[in-house]
Amino acid sequence: MKNQLATRDFINGLPKAELHLHLEGTLEPELKLALAQKNGVDIGQTTIAEVQASYNFNSLASFLAVYYPAMDVLQTEADFYQLAMAYLTKAHQENIRYTELFFDPQAHMARGIAFETVVNGFHRACVDAHAFNVDAHLIMCFLRDLSAESARQLLETAKPYQAKILGIGLDSDEHHNPPLKFLREYGEAVAQGYRITMHADIDQVDSIQHIQQALEIIRVERLDHGTNIVENPDLVDWVAQLKIGLTSCPLSNRLVADDMKDQEVLNLIDHDVKVSINSDDPAYFGGYINDNYEAIANANQLTIDQVVTFAKNSFETAWISDVQKATYLTEIDEYVENYLKD
Ligand code: HPA
Ligand code: ZN
């Protein structure tokens, strides 16, 4: 019966796409310490307990203050490859069939790492993941607390590598960094053939104005987080009609905003908005994608049907062809049918 409660076992096997995942946010304490030692980088901690004790954030800004310094341990192309491959191996175990992965080149270039070192390491892992049937692509983010000029330079630097990058995103500190700051750079990105999305983080100052700029002026294809949209019924209608995806991340919300924003997610689903469930920065926020599905399912006693809607939304709002979407949706239907038979 499709209205039976969705268990962890059901969630584990469900084919799904992950669309909101920062590769740098998958740096687990063990790998962080191993790379620090290999590369001779002093990160101020030498044990897993010490690393974990440093993860005491309660806002986007306090999270970012831990997130960026940790990147120092990533030095060589092999390090970037190893980081991405560790995530993709995990993604395979979680039955992620397709994923679009954020990365932050400016954060690495600012500390002297070449763009090509970053993109080549991450991209090679995406290629190698095909061996275990995970289809992975890269979304290059502009850091919104840096200048528009810096984002423009990044687009220039990336030109020779464009075939390795599917889309453009916008992340980092949203406070006083509205979408319109990057209007020209987004226009240029679209002209160059990139797909476009951007973060609309939870409960920001001017959240609704930022979301309006993103949707109505820049015309992004997805919004990352974006659940503050419930405050404006006209915008909810807009995203529902245009089938714009919202990539929600319950465990990340719970840490930075003290609330999974599950009521907002369920309200949006009731209004036919294509919300998906994702893990954001799983090494920091306490769980990978199936933990995120389980958290929202358990807190709200979600049924198999409701959880399937999240997984279908993830493929429907992925940057793949209609034929690919249909194939993945059939895979989900077959999984559910088999699951209910047993
Ligand atoms: N928001 C903004 N910047 C980020 C995030 C996020 O969720 N994760 C990593 N960088
Ligand atoms: Zn994010």
Short mmCIF file of C-alpha atoms and ligand atoms in Angstrom, two decimals:
data_model
loop_
_atom_site.label_atom_id
_atom_site.label_comp_id
_atom_site.label_asym_id
_atom_site.label_seq_id
_atom_site.Cartn_x
_atom_site.Cartn_y
_atom_site.Cartn_z
CA MET A 1 0.00 0.00 0.00
CA LYS A 2 1.47 3.29 -1.07
CA ASN A 3 0.03 5.03 1.96
CA GLN A 4 2.07 2.92 4.36
CA LEU A 5 4.80 4.77 6.25
CA ALA A 6 8.15 5.12 4.51
CA THR A 7 10.82 3.25 6.46
CA ARG A 8 14.57 3.76 6.33
CA ASP A 9 14.80 0.50 4.42
CA PHE A 10 12.45 1.86 1.74
CA ILE A 11 14.39 5.15 1.57
CA ASN A 12 17.74 3.34 1.28
CA GLY A 13 16.75 1.49 -1.87
CA LEU A 14 14.83 4.30 -3.55
CA PRO A 15 16.57 5.61 -6.70
CA LYS A 16 17.18 9.33 -6.29
CA ALA A 17 19.09 12.37 -7.56
CA GLU A 18 21.14 14.71 -5.39
CA LEU A 19 21.10 18.31 -6.64
CA HIS A 20 22.36 20.29 -3.65
CA LEU A 21 25.70 18.97 -2.47
CA HIS A 22 28.90 20.96 -1.94
CA LEU A 23 31.89 18.74 -2.66
CA GLU A 24 33.98 20.67 -0.14
CA GLY A 25 31.22 19.98 2.39
CA THR A 26 31.85 16.23 2.13
CA LEU A 27 35.29 16.49 3.74
CA GLU A 28 34.96 14.04 6.63
CA PRO A 29 37.18 14.48 9.72
CA GLU A 30 39.17 11.30 8.89
CA LEU A 31 40.09 12.51 5.39
CA LYS A 32 40.71 16.03 6.65
CA LEU A 33 43.28 14.75 9.16
CA ALA A 34 44.87 12.34 6.66
CA LEU A 35 45.32 15.05 4.02
CA ALA A 36 46.57 17.54 6.63
CA GLN A 37 49.25 15.07 7.62
CA LYS A 38 50.15 14.11 4.04
CA ASN A 39 50.44 17.74 2.93
CA GLY A 40 52.03 19.07 6.12
CA VAL A 41 49.17 21.49 6.78
CA ASP A 42 48.51 22.57 10.37
CA ILE A 43 44.75 22.77 10.85
CA GLY A 44 44.94 23.23 14.61
CA GLN A 45 43.44 19.80 15.34
CA THR A 46 45.05 16.37 15.42
CA THR A 47 42.24 14.05 16.49
CA ILE A 48 38.76 13.33 15.19
CA ALA A 49 37.30 14.41 18.53
CA GLU A 50 39.09 17.77 18.22
CA VAL A 51 37.85 18.24 14.65
CA GLN A 52 34.32 17.41 15.70
CA ALA A 53 34.51 19.75 18.68
CA SER A 54 35.25 22.60 16.24
CA TYR A 55 31.88 22.02 14.52
CA ASN A 56 29.84 24.26 16.77
CA PHE A 57 27.94 26.49 14.38
CA ASN A 58 24.44 27.87 14.65
CA SER A 59 24.23 30.10 11.57
CA LEU A 60 25.36 30.19 7.95
CA ALA A 61 28.19 32.61 8.85
CA SER A 62 29.52 30.50 11.74
CA PHE A 63 29.39 27.39 9.52
CA LEU A 64 31.33 29.13 6.73
CA ALA A 65 33.97 30.21 9.27
CA VAL A 66 34.75 26.50 9.84
CA TYR A 67 34.14 25.36 6.25
CA TYR A 68 36.62 27.58 4.39
CA PRO A 69 39.77 27.12 6.58
CA ALA A 70 39.37 23.32 6.34
CA MET A 71 39.89 23.51 2.58
CA ASP A 72 43.61 24.19 3.19
CA VAL A 73 44.19 20.44 3.36
CA LEU A 74 43.23 20.09 -0.33
CA GLN A 75 46.42 20.71 -2.30
CA THR A 76 46.85 18.40 -5.28
CA GLU A 77 44.63 17.14 -8.09
CA ALA A 78 44.73 13.72 -6.39
CA ASP A 79 43.33 15.29 -3.20
CA PHE A 80 40.36 16.77 -5.07
CA TYR A 81 39.84 13.46 -6.83
CA GLN A 82 39.95 11.54 -3.55
CA LEU A 83 37.42 13.90 -1.93
CA ALA A 84 34.96 13.61 -4.81
CA MET A 85 35.45 9.86 -5.16
CA ALA A 86 34.74 9.33 -1.45
CA TYR A 87 31.43 11.18 -1.88
CA LEU A 88 30.50 9.39 -5.11
CA THR A 89 31.18 5.99 -3.53
CA LYS A 90 28.85 6.98 -0.70
CA ALA A 91 26.31 8.28 -3.22
CA HIS A 92 26.31 4.87 -4.90
CA GLN A 93 25.66 3.16 -1.55
CA GLU A 94 22.71 5.51 -0.98
CA ASN A 95 21.21 4.69 -4.39
CA ILE A 96 21.85 8.12 -5.85
CA ARG A 97 21.67 7.50 -9.58
CA TYR A 98 22.36 11.05 -10.75
CA THR A 99 23.98 14.07 -9.08
CA GLU A 100 24.95 17.68 -9.79
CA LEU A 101 27.77 18.77 -7.48
CA PHE A 102 28.69 22.29 -6.34
CA PHE A 103 32.29 23.34 -6.04
CA ASP A 104 33.92 26.63 -5.01
CA PRO A 105 36.99 27.34 -7.19
CA GLN A 106 37.52 30.87 -5.85
CA ALA A 107 38.06 29.50 -2.33
CA HIS A 108 40.93 27.36 -3.67
CA MET A 109 42.41 29.91 -6.07
CA ALA A 110 42.56 32.47 -3.23
CA ARG A 111 45.03 30.16 -1.47
CA GLY A 112 47.19 29.56 -4.52
CA ILE A 113 45.67 26.39 -6.01
CA ALA A 114 45.29 26.47 -9.82
CA PHE A 115 41.77 26.27 -11.27
CA GLU A 116 42.77 23.30 -13.41
CA THR A 117 43.96 21.32 -10.35
CA VAL A 118 40.50 21.66 -8.80
CA VAL A 119 38.36 21.07 -11.87
CA ASN A 120 40.46 18.23 -13.26
CA GLY A 121 40.47 16.34 -9.96
CA PHE A 122 36.73 16.70 -9.42
CA HIS A 123 35.87 15.98 -13.04
CA ARG A 124 37.99 12.83 -13.25
CA ALA A 125 36.08 11.44 -10.26
CA CYS A 126 32.78 12.20 -12.05
CA VAL A 127 33.99 10.28 -15.12
CA ASP A 128 35.19 7.33 -13.03
CA ALA A 129 31.84 7.16 -11.16
CA HIS A 130 30.24 5.93 -14.38
CA ALA A 131 31.95 2.59 -13.61
CA PHE A 132 29.48 2.09 -10.76
CA ASN A 133 26.55 3.69 -12.55
CA VAL A 134 26.43 7.11 -10.88
CA ASP A 135 26.01 9.96 -13.38
CA ALA A 136 27.74 13.01 -11.87
CA HIS A 137 28.16 16.58 -13.13
CA LEU A 138 29.71 19.78 -11.79
CA ILE A 139 28.12 23.13 -10.90
CA MET A 140 30.70 25.90 -10.47
CA CYS A 141 29.68 28.41 -7.79
CA PHE A 142 30.46 32.11 -7.59
CA LEU A 143 31.22 33.10 -4.00
CA ARG A 144 28.64 35.85 -3.43
CA ASP A 145 30.71 37.62 -0.76
CA LEU A 146 33.44 38.24 -3.35
CA SER A 147 33.10 40.87 -6.09
CA ALA A 148 31.23 40.58 -9.37
CA GLU A 149 34.58 41.26 -11.03
CA SER A 150 36.01 38.15 -9.38
CA ALA A 151 33.06 36.08 -10.67
CA ARG A 152 33.63 37.50 -14.17
CA GLN A 153 37.29 36.49 -14.02
CA LEU A 154 36.28 33.01 -12.89
CA LEU A 155 34.04 32.62 -15.95
CA GLU A 156 37.01 33.63 -18.14
CA THR A 157 39.36 31.22 -16.38
CA ALA A 158 36.83 28.41 -16.79
CA LYS A 159 36.39 28.87 -20.55
CA PRO A 160 38.87 26.20 -21.65
CA TYR A 161 37.26 23.75 -19.20
CA GLN A 162 33.64 24.47 -20.01
CA ALA A 163 32.96 20.96 -21.27
CA LYS A 164 33.64 19.74 -17.72
CA ILE A 165 31.09 22.05 -16.07
CA LEU A 166 27.31 21.80 -16.45
CA GLY A 167 26.07 24.85 -14.59
CA ILE A 168 26.67 27.92 -12.46
CA GLY A 169 25.57 28.39 -8.85
CA LEU A 170 25.92 31.08 -6.18
CA ASP A 171 26.83 30.32 -2.58
CA SER A 172 28.59 31.62 0.55
CA ASP A 173 27.36 34.49 2.74
CA GLU A 174 24.06 35.89 1.45
CA HIS A 175 23.91 38.83 3.87
CA HIS A 176 24.16 42.05 1.80
CA ASN A 177 25.02 39.96 -1.28
CA PRO A 178 21.83 39.94 -3.39
CA PRO A 179 21.43 38.06 -6.67
CA LEU A 180 21.46 41.29 -8.68
CA LYS A 181 25.09 41.84 -7.69
CA PHE A 182 25.81 39.10 -10.28
CA LEU A 183 23.25 40.08 -12.94
CA ARG A 184 25.82 40.54 -15.73
CA GLU A 185 27.79 37.44 -14.83
CA TYR A 186 24.65 35.29 -14.87
CA GLY A 187 23.74 36.78 -18.26
CA GLU A 188 27.20 35.91 -19.53
CA ALA A 189 26.96 32.38 -18.08
CA VAL A 190 23.67 31.75 -19.90
CA ALA A 191 25.15 33.14 -23.13
CA GLN A 192 28.02 30.68 -22.75
CA GLY A 193 25.57 27.78 -22.44
CA TYR A 194 25.63 27.06 -18.71
CA ARG A 195 22.53 26.00 -16.78
CA ILE A 196 21.86 28.30 -13.81
CA THR A 197 20.81 28.01 -10.19
CA MET A 198 21.57 29.93 -6.98
CA HIS A 199 21.26 29.71 -3.22
CA ALA A 200 18.40 31.45 -1.47
CA ASP A 201 19.45 30.54 2.06
CA ILE A 202 17.06 30.05 4.96
CA ASP A 203 15.69 33.07 6.87
CA GLN A 204 18.03 35.66 5.45
CA VAL A 205 17.62 39.42 5.73
CA ASP A 206 15.66 40.30 2.55
CA SER A 207 15.02 36.63 1.66
CA ILE A 208 11.90 37.43 -0.38
CA GLN A 209 13.52 40.28 -2.33
CA HIS A 210 16.48 38.03 -3.11
CA ILE A 211 14.17 35.26 -4.29
CA GLN A 212 12.25 37.72 -6.47
CA GLN A 213 15.47 38.89 -8.09
CA ALA A 214 16.59 35.32 -8.68
CA LEU A 215 13.31 34.21 -10.23
CA GLU A 216 11.96 37.26 -12.02
CA ILE A 217 15.10 39.03 -13.23
CA ILE A 218 17.91 36.47 -13.42
CA ARG A 219 15.42 33.68 -14.13
CA VAL A 220 17.26 30.83 -12.48
CA GLU A 221 16.14 27.29 -13.31
CA ARG A 222 16.29 26.17 -9.66
CA LEU A 223 16.57 27.72 -6.20
CA ASP A 224 18.84 26.12 -3.61
CA HIS A 225 17.00 26.04 -0.26
CA GLY A 226 14.46 28.77 -1.15
CA THR A 227 11.71 27.63 1.23
CA ASN A 228 11.13 31.20 2.49
CA ILE A 229 9.09 31.50 -0.68
CA VAL A 230 6.08 30.27 1.36
CA GLU A 231 5.82 33.84 2.65
CA ASN A 232 4.64 35.00 -0.77
CA PRO A 233 1.74 33.11 -2.45
CA ASP A 234 2.36 34.78 -5.83
CA LEU A 235 5.90 33.44 -5.90
CA VAL A 236 4.67 29.99 -4.88
CA ASP A 237 2.29 30.01 -7.87
CA TRP A 238 5.12 31.16 -10.12
CA VAL A 239 7.54 28.36 -9.16
CA ALA A 240 4.77 25.77 -9.31
CA GLN A 241 3.68 26.82 -12.80
CA LEU A 242 7.21 27.07 -14.18
CA LYS A 243 8.20 23.80 -12.45
CA ILE A 244 11.23 25.46 -10.87
CA GLY A 245 12.97 23.06 -8.49
CA LEU A 246 13.67 23.89 -4.86
CA THR A 247 16.53 21.89 -3.32
CA SER A 248 15.81 21.59 0.38
CA CYS A 249 18.30 20.26 2.97
CA PRO A 250 16.55 19.38 6.26
CA LEU A 251 19.60 18.54 8.42
CA SER A 252 21.50 21.62 7.30
CA ASN A 253 18.45 23.77 8.06
CA ARG A 254 18.18 22.23 11.50
CA LEU A 255 21.75 23.25 12.36
CA VAL A 256 21.83 26.77 10.94
CA ALA A 257 18.20 27.75 11.56
CA ASP A 258 17.12 25.41 14.39
CA ASP A 259 14.31 24.08 12.22
CA MET A 260 14.24 21.49 9.42
CA LYS A 261 11.70 23.72 7.63
CA ASP A 262 9.66 20.57 7.10
CA GLN A 263 6.33 22.36 7.48
CA GLU A 264 7.37 24.77 4.72
CA VAL A 265 8.46 21.87 2.51
CA LEU A 266 5.17 20.02 2.99
CA ASN A 267 3.18 23.20 2.38
CA LEU A 268 5.08 23.76 -0.89
CA ILE A 269 4.52 20.15 -1.96
CA ASP A 270 0.78 20.70 -1.37
CA HIS A 271 1.04 23.59 -3.81
CA ASP A 272 2.70 21.38 -6.43
CA VAL A 273 6.14 22.95 -6.04
CA LYS A 274 8.93 20.59 -7.10
CA VAL A 275 10.87 20.33 -3.84
CA SER A 276 13.64 17.74 -3.55
CA ILE A 277 15.56 16.53 -0.48
CA ASN A 278 19.36 16.88 -0.43
CA SER A 279 22.30 16.86 1.98
CA ASP A 280 24.15 20.19 1.39
CA ASP A 281 27.38 19.67 3.42
CA PRO A 282 26.94 16.18 4.87
CA ALA A 283 30.31 15.96 6.64
CA TYR A 284 29.32 19.00 8.70
CA PHE A 285 25.57 18.71 9.09
CA GLY A 286 25.31 15.18 10.40
CA GLY A 287 24.04 13.10 7.52
CA TYR A 288 24.00 12.07 3.88
CA ILE A 289 20.94 12.06 1.65
CA ASN A 290 19.16 9.06 3.16
CA ASP A 291 19.58 10.57 6.64
CA ASN A 292 17.90 13.72 5.30
CA TYR A 293 15.01 11.76 3.76
CA GLU A 294 14.62 9.80 7.00
CA ALA A 295 14.66 12.95 9.17
CA ILE A 296 11.80 14.59 7.32
CA ALA A 297 9.90 11.31 6.88
CA ASN A 298 10.06 10.34 10.58
CA ALA A 299 9.26 13.80 11.90
CA ASN A 300 6.12 13.92 9.76
CA GLN A 301 5.14 10.26 9.43
CA LEU A 302 5.45 10.50 5.66
CA THR A 303 4.03 7.74 3.48
CA ILE A 304 5.77 5.91 0.65
CA ASP A 305 3.83 8.07 -1.80
CA GLN A 306 5.01 11.31 -0.19
CA VAL A 307 8.65 10.22 -0.12
CA VAL A 308 8.44 9.05 -3.73
CA THR A 309 7.31 12.57 -4.66
CA PHE A 310 10.63 13.97 -3.36
CA ALA A 311 12.63 11.45 -5.39
CA LYS A 312 10.58 12.06 -8.54
CA ASN A 313 10.99 15.81 -8.08
CA SER A 314 14.75 15.35 -7.88
CA PHE A 315 14.86 13.77 -11.34
CA GLU A 316 12.20 16.05 -12.82
CA THR A 317 14.21 19.15 -11.86
CA ALA A 318 17.62 17.71 -12.82
CA TRP A 319 19.39 19.07 -15.89
CA ILE A 320 18.82 15.97 -18.01
CA SER A 321 16.78 15.21 -21.11
CA ASP A 322 13.11 14.22 -21.02
CA VAL A 323 14.09 10.72 -22.11
CA GLN A 324 16.49 10.40 -19.18
CA LYS A 325 13.83 11.73 -16.81
CA ALA A 326 11.33 9.15 -18.05
CA THR A 327 13.88 6.36 -17.58
CA TYR A 328 14.61 7.33 -13.97
CA LEU A 329 10.91 7.80 -13.15
CA THR A 330 10.19 4.30 -14.48
CA GLU A 331 13.04 2.98 -12.31
CA ILE A 332 11.34 4.52 -9.26
CA ASP A 333 7.95 3.03 -10.18
CA GLU A 334 9.50 -0.41 -10.63
CA TYR A 335 11.32 -0.12 -7.30
CA VAL A 336 8.10 0.79 -5.48
CA GLU A 337 6.17 -2.01 -7.16
CA ASN A 338 8.80 -4.59 -6.20
CA TYR A 339 9.10 -3.23 -2.68
CA LEU A 340 5.36 -3.51 -2.09
CA LYS A 341 5.28 -7.05 -3.51
CA ASP A 342 7.78 -8.42 -0.97
N1 HPA B 1 24.74 28.14 1.73
C1 HPA B 1 25.67 29.03 1.37
N2 HPA B 1 26.94 28.71 1.18
C2 HPA B 1 27.29 27.44 1.34
C3 HPA B 1 26.39 26.49 1.72
C4 HPA B 1 25.03 26.85 1.89
O1 HPA B 1 24.13 26.02 2.16
N3 HPA B 1 27.07 25.32 1.81
C5 HPA B 1 28.35 25.57 1.48
N4 HPA B 1 28.50 26.86 1.20
ZN ZN B 2 24.26 24.79 -0.05
#
